[in-house]
Every structure is written in C-alpha cells, then in structure tokens.
XYZ file of C-alpha atoms in Angstrom:
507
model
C -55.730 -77.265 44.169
C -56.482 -74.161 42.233
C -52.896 -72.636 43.711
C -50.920 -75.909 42.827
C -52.700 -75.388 39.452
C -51.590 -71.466 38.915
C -48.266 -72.066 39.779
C -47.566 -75.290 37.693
C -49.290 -72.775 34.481
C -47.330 -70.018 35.763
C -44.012 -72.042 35.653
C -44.578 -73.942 32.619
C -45.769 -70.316 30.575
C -48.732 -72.428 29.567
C -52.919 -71.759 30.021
C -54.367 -75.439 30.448
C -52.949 -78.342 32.393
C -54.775 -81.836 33.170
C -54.605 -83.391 36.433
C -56.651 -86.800 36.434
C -59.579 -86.726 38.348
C -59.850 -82.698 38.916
C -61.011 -79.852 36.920
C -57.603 -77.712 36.354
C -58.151 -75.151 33.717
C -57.189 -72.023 34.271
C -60.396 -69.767 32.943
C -59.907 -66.824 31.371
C -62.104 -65.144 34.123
C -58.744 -64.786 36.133
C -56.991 -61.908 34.509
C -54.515 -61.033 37.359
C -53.194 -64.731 36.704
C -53.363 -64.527 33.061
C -51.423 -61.540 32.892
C -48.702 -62.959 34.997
C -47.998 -65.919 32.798
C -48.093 -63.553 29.783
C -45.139 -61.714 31.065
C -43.504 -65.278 32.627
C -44.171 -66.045 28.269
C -42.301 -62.768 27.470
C -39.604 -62.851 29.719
C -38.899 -66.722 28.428
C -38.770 -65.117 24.629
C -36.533 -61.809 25.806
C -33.980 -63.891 27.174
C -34.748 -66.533 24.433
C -34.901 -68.914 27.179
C -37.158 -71.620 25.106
C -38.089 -74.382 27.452
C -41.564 -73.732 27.418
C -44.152 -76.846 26.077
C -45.556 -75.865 22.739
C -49.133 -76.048 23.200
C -52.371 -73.566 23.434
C -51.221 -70.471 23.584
C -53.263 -67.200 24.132
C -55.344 -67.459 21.340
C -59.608 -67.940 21.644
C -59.354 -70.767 18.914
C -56.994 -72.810 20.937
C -54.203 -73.058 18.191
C -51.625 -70.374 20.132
C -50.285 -67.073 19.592
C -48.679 -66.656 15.856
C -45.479 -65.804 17.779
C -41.816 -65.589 16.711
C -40.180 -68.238 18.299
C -43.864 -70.721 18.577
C -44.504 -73.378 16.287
C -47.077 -71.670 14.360
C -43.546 -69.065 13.374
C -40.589 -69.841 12.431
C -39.500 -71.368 15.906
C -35.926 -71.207 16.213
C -34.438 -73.641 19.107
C -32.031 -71.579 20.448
C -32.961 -68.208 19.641
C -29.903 -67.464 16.643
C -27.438 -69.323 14.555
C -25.093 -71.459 16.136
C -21.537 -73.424 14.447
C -21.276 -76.781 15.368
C -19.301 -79.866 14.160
C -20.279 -82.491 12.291
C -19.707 -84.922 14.822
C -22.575 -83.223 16.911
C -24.564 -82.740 14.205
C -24.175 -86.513 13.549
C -25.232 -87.754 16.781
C -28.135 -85.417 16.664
C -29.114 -86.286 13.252
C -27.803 -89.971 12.672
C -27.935 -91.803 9.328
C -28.423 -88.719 7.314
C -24.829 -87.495 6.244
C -21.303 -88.957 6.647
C -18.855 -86.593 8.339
C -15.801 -85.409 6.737
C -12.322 -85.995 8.235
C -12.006 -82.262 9.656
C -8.463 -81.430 8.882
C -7.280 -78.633 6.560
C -6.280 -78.441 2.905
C -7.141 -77.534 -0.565
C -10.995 -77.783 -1.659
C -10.971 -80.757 -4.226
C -14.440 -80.720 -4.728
C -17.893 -81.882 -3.080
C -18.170 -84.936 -0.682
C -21.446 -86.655 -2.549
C -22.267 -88.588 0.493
C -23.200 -85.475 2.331
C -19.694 -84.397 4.226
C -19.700 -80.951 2.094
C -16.407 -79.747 0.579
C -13.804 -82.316 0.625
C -10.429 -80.881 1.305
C -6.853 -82.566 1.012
C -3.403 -82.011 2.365
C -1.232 -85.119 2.623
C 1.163 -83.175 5.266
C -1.791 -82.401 6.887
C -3.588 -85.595 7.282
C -0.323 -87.086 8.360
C -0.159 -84.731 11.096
C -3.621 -85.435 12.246
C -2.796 -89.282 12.402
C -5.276 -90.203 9.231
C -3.012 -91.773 7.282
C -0.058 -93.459 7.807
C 2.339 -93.212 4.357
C 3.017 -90.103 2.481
C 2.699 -91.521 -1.064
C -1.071 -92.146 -3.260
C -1.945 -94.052 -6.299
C -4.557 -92.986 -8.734
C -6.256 -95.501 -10.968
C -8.858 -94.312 -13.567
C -9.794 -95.488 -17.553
C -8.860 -92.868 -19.993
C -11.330 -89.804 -19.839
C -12.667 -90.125 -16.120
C -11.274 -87.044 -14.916
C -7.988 -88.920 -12.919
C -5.124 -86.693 -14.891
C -7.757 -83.834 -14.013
C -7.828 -84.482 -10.453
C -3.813 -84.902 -10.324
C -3.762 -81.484 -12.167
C -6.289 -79.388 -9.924
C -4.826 -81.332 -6.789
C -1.483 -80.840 -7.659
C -2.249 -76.771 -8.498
C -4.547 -76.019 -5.230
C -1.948 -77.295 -3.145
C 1.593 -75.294 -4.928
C -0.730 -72.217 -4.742
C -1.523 -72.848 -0.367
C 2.728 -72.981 -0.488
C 3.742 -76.585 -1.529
C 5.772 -77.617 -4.149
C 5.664 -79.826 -7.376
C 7.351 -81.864 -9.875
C 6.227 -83.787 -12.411
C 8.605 -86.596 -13.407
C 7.909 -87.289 -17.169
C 4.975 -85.503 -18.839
C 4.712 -87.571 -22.154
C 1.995 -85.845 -23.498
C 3.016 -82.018 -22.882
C -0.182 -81.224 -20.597
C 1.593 -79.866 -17.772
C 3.397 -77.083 -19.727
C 0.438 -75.215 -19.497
C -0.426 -76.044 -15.690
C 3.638 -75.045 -14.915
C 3.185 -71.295 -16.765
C -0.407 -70.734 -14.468
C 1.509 -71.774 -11.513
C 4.521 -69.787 -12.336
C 6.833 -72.992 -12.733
C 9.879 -74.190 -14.690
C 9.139 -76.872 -17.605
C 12.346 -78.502 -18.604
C 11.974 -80.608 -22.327
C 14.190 -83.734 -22.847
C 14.434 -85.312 -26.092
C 15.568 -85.190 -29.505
C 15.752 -81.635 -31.340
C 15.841 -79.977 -27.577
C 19.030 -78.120 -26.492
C 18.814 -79.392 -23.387
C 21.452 -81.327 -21.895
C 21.588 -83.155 -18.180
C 24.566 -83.821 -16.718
C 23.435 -87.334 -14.540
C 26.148 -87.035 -12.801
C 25.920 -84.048 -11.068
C 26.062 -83.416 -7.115
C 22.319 -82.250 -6.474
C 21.413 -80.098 -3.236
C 22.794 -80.925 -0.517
C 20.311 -80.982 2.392
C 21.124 -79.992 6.045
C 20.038 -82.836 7.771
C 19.855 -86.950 6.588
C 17.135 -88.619 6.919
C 17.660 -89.061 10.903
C 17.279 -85.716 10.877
C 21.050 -85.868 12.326
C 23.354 -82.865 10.682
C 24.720 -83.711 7.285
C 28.491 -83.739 6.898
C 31.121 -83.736 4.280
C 32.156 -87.392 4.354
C 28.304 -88.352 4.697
C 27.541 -86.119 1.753
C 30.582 -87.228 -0.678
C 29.061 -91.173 0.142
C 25.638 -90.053 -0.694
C 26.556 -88.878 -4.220
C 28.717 -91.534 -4.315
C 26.218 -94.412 -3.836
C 23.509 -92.371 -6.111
C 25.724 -92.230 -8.896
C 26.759 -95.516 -8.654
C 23.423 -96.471 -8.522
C 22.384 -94.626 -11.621
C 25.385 -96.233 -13.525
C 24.253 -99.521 -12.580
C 20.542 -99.050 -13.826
C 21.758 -98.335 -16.877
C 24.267 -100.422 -17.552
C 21.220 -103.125 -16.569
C 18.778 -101.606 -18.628
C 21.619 -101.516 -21.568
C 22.765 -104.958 -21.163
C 18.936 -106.402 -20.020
C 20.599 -108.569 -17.523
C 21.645 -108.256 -13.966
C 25.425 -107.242 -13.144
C 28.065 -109.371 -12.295
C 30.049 -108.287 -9.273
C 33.229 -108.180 -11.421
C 30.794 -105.846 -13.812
C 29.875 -103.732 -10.361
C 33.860 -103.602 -8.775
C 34.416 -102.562 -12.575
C 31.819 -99.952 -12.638
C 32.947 -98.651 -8.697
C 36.635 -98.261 -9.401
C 35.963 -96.408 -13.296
C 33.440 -94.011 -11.257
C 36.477 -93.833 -8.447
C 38.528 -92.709 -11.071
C 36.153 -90.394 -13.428
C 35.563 -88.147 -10.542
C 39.040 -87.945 -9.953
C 39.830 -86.856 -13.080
C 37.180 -84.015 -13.166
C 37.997 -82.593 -9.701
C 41.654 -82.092 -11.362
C 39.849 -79.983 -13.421
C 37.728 -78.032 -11.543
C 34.218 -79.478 -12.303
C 31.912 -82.335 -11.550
C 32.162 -85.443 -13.673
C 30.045 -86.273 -16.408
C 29.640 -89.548 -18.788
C 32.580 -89.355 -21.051
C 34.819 -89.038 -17.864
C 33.716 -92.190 -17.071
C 33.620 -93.584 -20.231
C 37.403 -92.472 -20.537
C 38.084 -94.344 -17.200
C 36.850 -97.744 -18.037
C 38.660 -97.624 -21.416
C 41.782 -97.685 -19.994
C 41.589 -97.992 -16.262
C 44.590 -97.804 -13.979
C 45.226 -101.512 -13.080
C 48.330 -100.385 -10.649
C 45.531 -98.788 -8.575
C 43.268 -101.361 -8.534
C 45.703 -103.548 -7.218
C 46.635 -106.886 -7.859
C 43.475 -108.716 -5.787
C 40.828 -107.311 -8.116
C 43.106 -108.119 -11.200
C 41.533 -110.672 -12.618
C 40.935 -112.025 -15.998
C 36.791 -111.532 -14.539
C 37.460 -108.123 -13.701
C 39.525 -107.056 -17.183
C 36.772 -108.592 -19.499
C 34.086 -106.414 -17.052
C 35.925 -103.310 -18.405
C 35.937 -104.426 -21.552
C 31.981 -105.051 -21.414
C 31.027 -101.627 -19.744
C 32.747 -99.436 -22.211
C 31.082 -101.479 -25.027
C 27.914 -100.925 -23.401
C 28.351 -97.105 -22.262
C 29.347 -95.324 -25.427
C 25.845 -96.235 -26.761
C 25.217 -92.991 -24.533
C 26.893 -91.072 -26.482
C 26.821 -92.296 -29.838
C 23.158 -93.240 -30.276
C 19.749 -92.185 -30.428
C 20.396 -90.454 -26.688
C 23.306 -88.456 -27.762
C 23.794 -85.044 -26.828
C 21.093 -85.648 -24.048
C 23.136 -86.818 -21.138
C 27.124 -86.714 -22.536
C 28.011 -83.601 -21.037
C 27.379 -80.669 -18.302
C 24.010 -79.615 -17.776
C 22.559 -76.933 -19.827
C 19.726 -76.008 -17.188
C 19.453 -76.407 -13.538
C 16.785 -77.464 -10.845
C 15.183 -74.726 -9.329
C 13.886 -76.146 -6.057
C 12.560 -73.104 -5.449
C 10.108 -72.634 -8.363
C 6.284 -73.504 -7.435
C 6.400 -76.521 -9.667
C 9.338 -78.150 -12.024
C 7.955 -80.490 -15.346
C 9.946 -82.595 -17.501
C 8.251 -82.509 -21.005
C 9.481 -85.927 -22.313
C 7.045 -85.662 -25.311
C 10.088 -86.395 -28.169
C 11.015 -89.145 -26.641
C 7.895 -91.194 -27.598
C 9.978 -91.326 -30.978
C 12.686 -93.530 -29.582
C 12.600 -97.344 -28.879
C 11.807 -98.544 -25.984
C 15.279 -99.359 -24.513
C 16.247 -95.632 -25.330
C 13.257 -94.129 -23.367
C 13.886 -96.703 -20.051
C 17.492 -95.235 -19.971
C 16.387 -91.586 -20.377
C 13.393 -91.781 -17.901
C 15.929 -93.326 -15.537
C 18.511 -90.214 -16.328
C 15.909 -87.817 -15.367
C 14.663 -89.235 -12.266
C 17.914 -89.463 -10.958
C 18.883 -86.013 -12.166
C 15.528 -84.502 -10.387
C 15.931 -87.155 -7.217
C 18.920 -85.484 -6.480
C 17.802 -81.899 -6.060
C 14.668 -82.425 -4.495
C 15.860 -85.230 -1.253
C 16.131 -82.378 0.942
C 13.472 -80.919 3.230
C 15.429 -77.684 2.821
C 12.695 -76.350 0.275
C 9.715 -76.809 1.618
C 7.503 -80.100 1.064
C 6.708 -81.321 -2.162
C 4.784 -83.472 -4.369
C 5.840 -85.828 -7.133
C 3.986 -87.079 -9.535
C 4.720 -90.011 -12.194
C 2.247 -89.684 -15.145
C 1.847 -92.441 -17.039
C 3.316 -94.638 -14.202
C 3.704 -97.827 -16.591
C 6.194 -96.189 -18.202
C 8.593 -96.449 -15.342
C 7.496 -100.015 -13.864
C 9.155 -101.854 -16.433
C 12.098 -100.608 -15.859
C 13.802 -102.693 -12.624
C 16.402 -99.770 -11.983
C 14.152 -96.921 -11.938
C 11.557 -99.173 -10.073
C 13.751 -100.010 -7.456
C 14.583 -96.109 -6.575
C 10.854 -95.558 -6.475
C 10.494 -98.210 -4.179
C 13.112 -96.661 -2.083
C 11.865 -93.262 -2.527
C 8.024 -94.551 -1.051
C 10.042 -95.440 2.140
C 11.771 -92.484 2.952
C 9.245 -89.964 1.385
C 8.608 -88.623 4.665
C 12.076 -87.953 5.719
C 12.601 -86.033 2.490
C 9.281 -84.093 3.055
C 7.848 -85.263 -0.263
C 4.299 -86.951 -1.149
C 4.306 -89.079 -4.485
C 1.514 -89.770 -6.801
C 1.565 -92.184 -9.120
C -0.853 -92.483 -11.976
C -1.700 -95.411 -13.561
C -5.215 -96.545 -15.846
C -5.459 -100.181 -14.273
C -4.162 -102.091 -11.411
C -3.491 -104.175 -14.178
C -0.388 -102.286 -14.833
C 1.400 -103.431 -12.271
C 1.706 -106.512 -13.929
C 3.981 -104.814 -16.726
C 7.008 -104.601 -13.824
C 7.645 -108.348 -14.420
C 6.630 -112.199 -14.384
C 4.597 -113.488 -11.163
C 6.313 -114.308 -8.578
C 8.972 -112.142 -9.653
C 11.324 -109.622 -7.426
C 10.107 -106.358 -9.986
C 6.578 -107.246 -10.208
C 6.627 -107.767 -5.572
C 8.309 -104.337 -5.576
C 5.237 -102.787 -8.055
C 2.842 -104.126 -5.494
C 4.893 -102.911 -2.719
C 4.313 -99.497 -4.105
C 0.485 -99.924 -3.710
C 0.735 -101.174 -0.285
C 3.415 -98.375 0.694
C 0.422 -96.012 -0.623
C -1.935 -94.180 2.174
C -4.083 -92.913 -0.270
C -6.210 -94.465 -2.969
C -8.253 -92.613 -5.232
C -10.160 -94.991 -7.543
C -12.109 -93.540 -10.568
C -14.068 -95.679 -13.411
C -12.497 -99.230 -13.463
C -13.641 -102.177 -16.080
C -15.750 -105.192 -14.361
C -12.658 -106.961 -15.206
C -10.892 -105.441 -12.327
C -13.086 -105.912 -9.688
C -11.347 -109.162 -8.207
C -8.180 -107.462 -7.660
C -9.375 -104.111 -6.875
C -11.376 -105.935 -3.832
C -7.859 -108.175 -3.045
C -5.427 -105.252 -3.218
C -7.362 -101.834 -2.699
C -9.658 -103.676 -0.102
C -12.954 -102.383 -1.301
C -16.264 -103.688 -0.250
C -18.835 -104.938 -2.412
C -20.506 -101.419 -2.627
C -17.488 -99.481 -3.180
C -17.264 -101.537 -6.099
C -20.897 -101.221 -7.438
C -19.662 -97.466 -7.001
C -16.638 -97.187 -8.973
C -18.118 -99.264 -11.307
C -21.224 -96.206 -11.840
C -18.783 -93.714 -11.699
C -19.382 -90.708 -14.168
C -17.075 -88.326 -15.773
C -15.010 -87.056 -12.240
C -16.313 -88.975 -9.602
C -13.556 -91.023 -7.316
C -13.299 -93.111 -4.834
C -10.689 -90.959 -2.029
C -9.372 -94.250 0.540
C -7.681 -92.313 3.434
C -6.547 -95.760 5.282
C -9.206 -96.623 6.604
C -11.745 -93.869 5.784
C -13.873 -93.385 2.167
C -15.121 -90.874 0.350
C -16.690 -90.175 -3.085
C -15.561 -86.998 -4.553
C -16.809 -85.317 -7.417
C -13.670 -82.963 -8.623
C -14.842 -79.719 -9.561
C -13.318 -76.946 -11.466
C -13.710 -72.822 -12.077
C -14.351 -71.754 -14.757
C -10.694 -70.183 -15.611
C -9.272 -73.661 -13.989
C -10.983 -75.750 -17.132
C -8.996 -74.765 -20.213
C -5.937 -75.660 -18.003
C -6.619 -78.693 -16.292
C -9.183 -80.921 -18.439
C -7.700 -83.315 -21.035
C -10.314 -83.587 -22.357
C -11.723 -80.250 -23.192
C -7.653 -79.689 -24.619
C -8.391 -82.369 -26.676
C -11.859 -80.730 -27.969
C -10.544 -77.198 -28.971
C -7.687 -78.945 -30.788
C -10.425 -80.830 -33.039
C-alpha cells in the first residue's frame, strides 16, 4: 500500500492523500520521497505545466508553500498572458458580457453592455454577412448626440479612406467638419456666386450597375433618363400635381431638342436651352401623331411653369453653366444650403431637388472609392415626391454604386410628412426604413414607443432603454444584432463635432 501511496503523491506533486479505510499519509520521516515530489513540484512550475491539485503544500502549518503559481500567489492558469476571442471567453464566462460583432472599422465609442470598443464599417459588415442593405437611419430628439454621432462616424471613416457627402447642411455645421477633413463645401443660395448647371453630364463610371462595361449609347440613355427625370420633379413640384403624359412627351421632345441645340455649340445644355425649346418647339419634328391640341397646350404649360427658374426667387442658382465642380476625389463634399431657409417652401423643394441630382450624378460610380451620404435634416426632402422617389431608388442600388446612405431624422414621426396614409409617398418613406440595415436609435418621446416597437422591431427592454438614454447613448440595430453605444469624442474632436458645445461658445 505504502508504494501505491508514494507513487499516486509522487504523480499528483501532492504530500497527503486519503484512501478509505487505510492510513496513507506520507510522513515527513521519508525524506528520499519527499525530496522527489519536491522536484516532480518544480519541474511542473519550470515547464509551467499546472495540473497539479491545489492543496497542502510543503509547509508545517498545512496551508502550502507561498509559491508563484499556488493559490496562496498570484496563481496564473497557464503560466503567461494569452489573446483569446470573445466567443471563448463567453463560453467560459457566460452571462457576464455580450460579445461584439468582430469585424473591422472605425472606433465609435464603448459597447456599455460589456463588448469593449464598438467599431463600424458598413462595407465591412456587409462583407462579413451582418447586414444585409447598405443604407442606416438615425432617429434622436434634438440634443442627444445623433448629428454628433453622424459627424464623428462620418469623419473616422473618410480619415480610414472612405468618402463623404453631405446632401444639404441647413445649419452650416459641416463647414467646419469638411476643412478638418480636408473637404470641399459648396454654398447654394441667395447672395452665393455659385451657380449649378442641373443639367450637366456627371462622371461617367466604367461599369453599370451589372457591373457589365459601360458604353456610349448606355451612357447618353443614362443622362438622358436622369435629366428627364430631374425635369419632371420639378415641373411636379412647380405645378403640385402629377404630369400628364402629353405634359411628359412635351417635356421629352423640348429636352430632345435643348441638347441638340447646345451640342451645336460645343457645350452641355443648361435650363434656358430648354426653356428656349418648349417656347417654340419644332412641330415638323415631332411629327404629326404627337400633334395634338393635348400636346400644344402641354408646351404652352411647361414654359409657363419653367421660367419661374429663372425669373424668381431661384434665379441665378440653376439658369446657367456651373460655376464649381464635384470633386469626387476630395475626402468629403458639403452643400451649405443655410440661405435657403429664407425662401418659401416651394423654392427650397425645387433647389434641394437641383442639388441632389447635380451631386447624384457625380458620385453613381464606384470609380472613386466607396462613399457615404448623408441627408441632414431628412424631413426636408420627404415631402418632396420627386426627390423622394430618387432616394428610394438610390436605397436599392446603393450597393452597386458603392455608396452607404444615412439619413437623419428626430422622430419616426417624420415619415409621416411624405404624404397622407395610405398614400404612394408616405409607402415609399417607410420603404426607406425597411430598405435600412442599420438603426441607430437615440432618446425618443414615450409617444413613439408604439411605432418604434411596429417598425424598428424593438423589444420591450430596448424600449425602456432608449427611453433612459442620456446625452450620447444609442441604440446600434445591425439586422438582427443590438448594441448600446455611448459615442465618445477627443478632446480636439469636440469643438468640431458637438452641436451643442457650438451652440455654447456662440452664447
């Protein structure tokens, strides 16, 4: 027994074990043995082989040896630091941290359900299968921190090599975010030099959005149909009706015929081309099927309604060639629309509509890199059907034109502004929020909790959350996956990207 006992304490590093119904302790009388199981004890720490019992250890008192890697220490399990996932650490410490989605991006700030840092790239997490649409909507009451997060987003990701541009920045705070980044800001409205031409070509991308080689004749019908669709908007938003198709045959052939007239001069067309053309359109070349008394009165009606371009509050905005051009190369592009807050309302749908087009054009090609987009103050532009249905569009393909939009709104409310219930405009707002892979929710009013639960899909304590949320704190919905994300900022990043401290130094 005694040599079944030595070798079980030899193997096991260990000076006592019990066997029932036989005295097995090893005394201290044996010293040969003793020292043997000293050095097995060494050679286990040496090789920091630690699969030893903790347990009475050479000490008199019985409490073992104050030793390095023993309990009494600092015992360390596997003998030095060691990098795992969170998955493992998950399984080996359940219920005490959620994980984080593991893919790469720009630090956004701290995960405050234990994941860390939470980082964010929309190419990325598309990659990785995470989400599903390349397009987000931000929701937040004035003075959470939403237009914060959109600016310190928008920044961390143009300086890791994406792009930007801002739509329509009606309260000049992006100005200052475009000069730290190195960007363009381009100012539309009255008392600005500035002139866009809406009629202009754009960049013309390599590829379509098959990805199949773009040609001449598939180019020419692109900028073709854009413009025409631009001319239609407007003539909608003018007019506050839809088209006739005598209006639309009227508008196609006087666009036919205005970029005619402007390639006989050497130049792209521009509005009082087209003006020109419906004033006294060629009626020989129209031919006499799409002469009718419908068609002539059309004319008529679109030249009444198109000189307002030119001879009211928007003139000198869009009535000519451009004064300034796209850079698609620049980090980020802005369009301060802060003088047009001025106008009435009818004034500001049309120019909104102008500029969107203008910028759509040079940024649908995935020749420059991906971008994002970002529509600040996003009830602005749901009212409008034209530019609401070019959104819509522009959700679908946003991932064959390597672009990730972001639009910004205080409520989901506000998508209630795009039209009547049950109407075509408001189903193509709400399209927009189902088109959108990413959610981030900050502070919403009680009042919105039944259709925050119907449309976002939150549960009864993501709700209790966003209702508690502080100065911010967001909900981030990935699909399927949540997080709450506290956006944090340097110190150098505040002056630039908080509202509200903008707001405070002004006072």
């Amino acid at each position: 027994m005694n040599n079944m006992v030595d070798e079980k304490a030899q193997s096991l590093g260990i000076l006592q074990v019990d066997f029932s119904g036989a005295d097995t302790v090893v005394t201290t009388a044996n010293r040969k043995m003793r020292k043997q199981i000293e050095r097995a004890y060494e050679r286990e720490v040496k090789h920091e082989r630690v699969n030893y019992i903790p347990g009475p250890r050479y000490a008199s008192d019985g409490k073992g040896a104050r030793r390095k890697f023993n309990l009494r220490g600092s015992l360390k399990i596997f003998g030095r630091k060691q990098r795992i996932t969170t998955f493992t650490m998950a399984a080996a410490y359940p219920f005490t941290a959620s994980s984080t989605h593991g893919v790469p991006g720009a630090c956004i700030g701290v995960d405050e359900e234990g994941g860390g840092a939470f980082y964010f790239d929309p190419w990325e997490l598309y990659a990785a299968g995470i989400i599903k649409g390349m397009s987000a909507v931000v929701l937040g009451s004035v003075g959470m921190g939403k237009s914060t997060c959109v600016k310190s987003t928008t920044s961390r990701l143009v300086l890791s090599g994406r792009k930007a541009t801002v739509m329509s920045d009606k309260k000049g705070e992006w100005d200052i975010v475009a000069a730290y980044l190195g960007g363009n800001t381009i100012t539309v409205g009255a008392g600005s030099e500035t002139r866009i031409n809406v009629l202009d070509e754009g960049n013309r991308p390599s590829y379509d959005t098959k990805k199949r080689p773009m040609t001449d004749k598939k180019w020419a019908k692109t900028v073709a149909t854009r413009r025409l669709t631009l001319l239609r908007a407007l003539a909608e938003i003018l007019e506050e009706r839809r088209l006739s198709s005598a209006e639309i045959k009227a508008l196609s052939f006087g666009l036919r015929q205005a970029v005619a007239v402007a390639e006989g001069k050497g130049r792209v067309p521009i509005i009082p081309d087209f003006i020109e053309a419906i004033a006294s359109p060629d009626f020989e070349a129209l031919g006499s099927k799409n002469d009718s008394p419908k068609v002539r009165q059309a004319f008529e009606t679109l030249y009444d309604t198109f000189t307002r371009l030119i001879d009211g509050d928007l003139e000198g905005m869009f009535d000519g060639e451009s004064t300034v051009t796209f850079d698609a190369n620049a980090p980020i592009v802005t369009f301060n629309t802060q003088s047009l807050d001025d106008l009435p309302e009818e004034a500001r749908k049309i120019a909104f509509a102008c500029i969107q087009s203008w910028a759509e054009a040079a940024i649908t090609s995935g020749d420059f890199g991906k971008r994002l987009v970002i529509y600040e103050e996003g009830s602005e532009v749901l009212n409008d059907p034209g530019s609401l249905r070019r959104m819509v569009s522009q959700w679908k393909l946003a991932r064959a034109y390597g672009i990730f939009n972001i639009l910004v709104l205080h409520k989901l409310g506000d998508l209630d502004l795009a039209g009547d219930a049950g109407s075509k405009t408001r189903a193509d707002a709400y399209s927009l929020l189902g088109d959108s892979a990413v959610r981030i929710v900050y502070h919403q009013e009680s009042d919105q909790k039944a259709l925050a639960k119907e449309t976002l899909g939150l549960t009864e304590r993501e709700w209790q959350r966003v209702t508690n949320f502080k100065t911010g704190q967001g909900l981030w919905k990935l699909s399927n996956d949540s997080f709450v994300v506290r956006n944090t900022m340097t110190a150098p990043e505040v002056p630039i990207f908080n509202t509200d401290q903008k707001i405070k130094t002004a006072a």
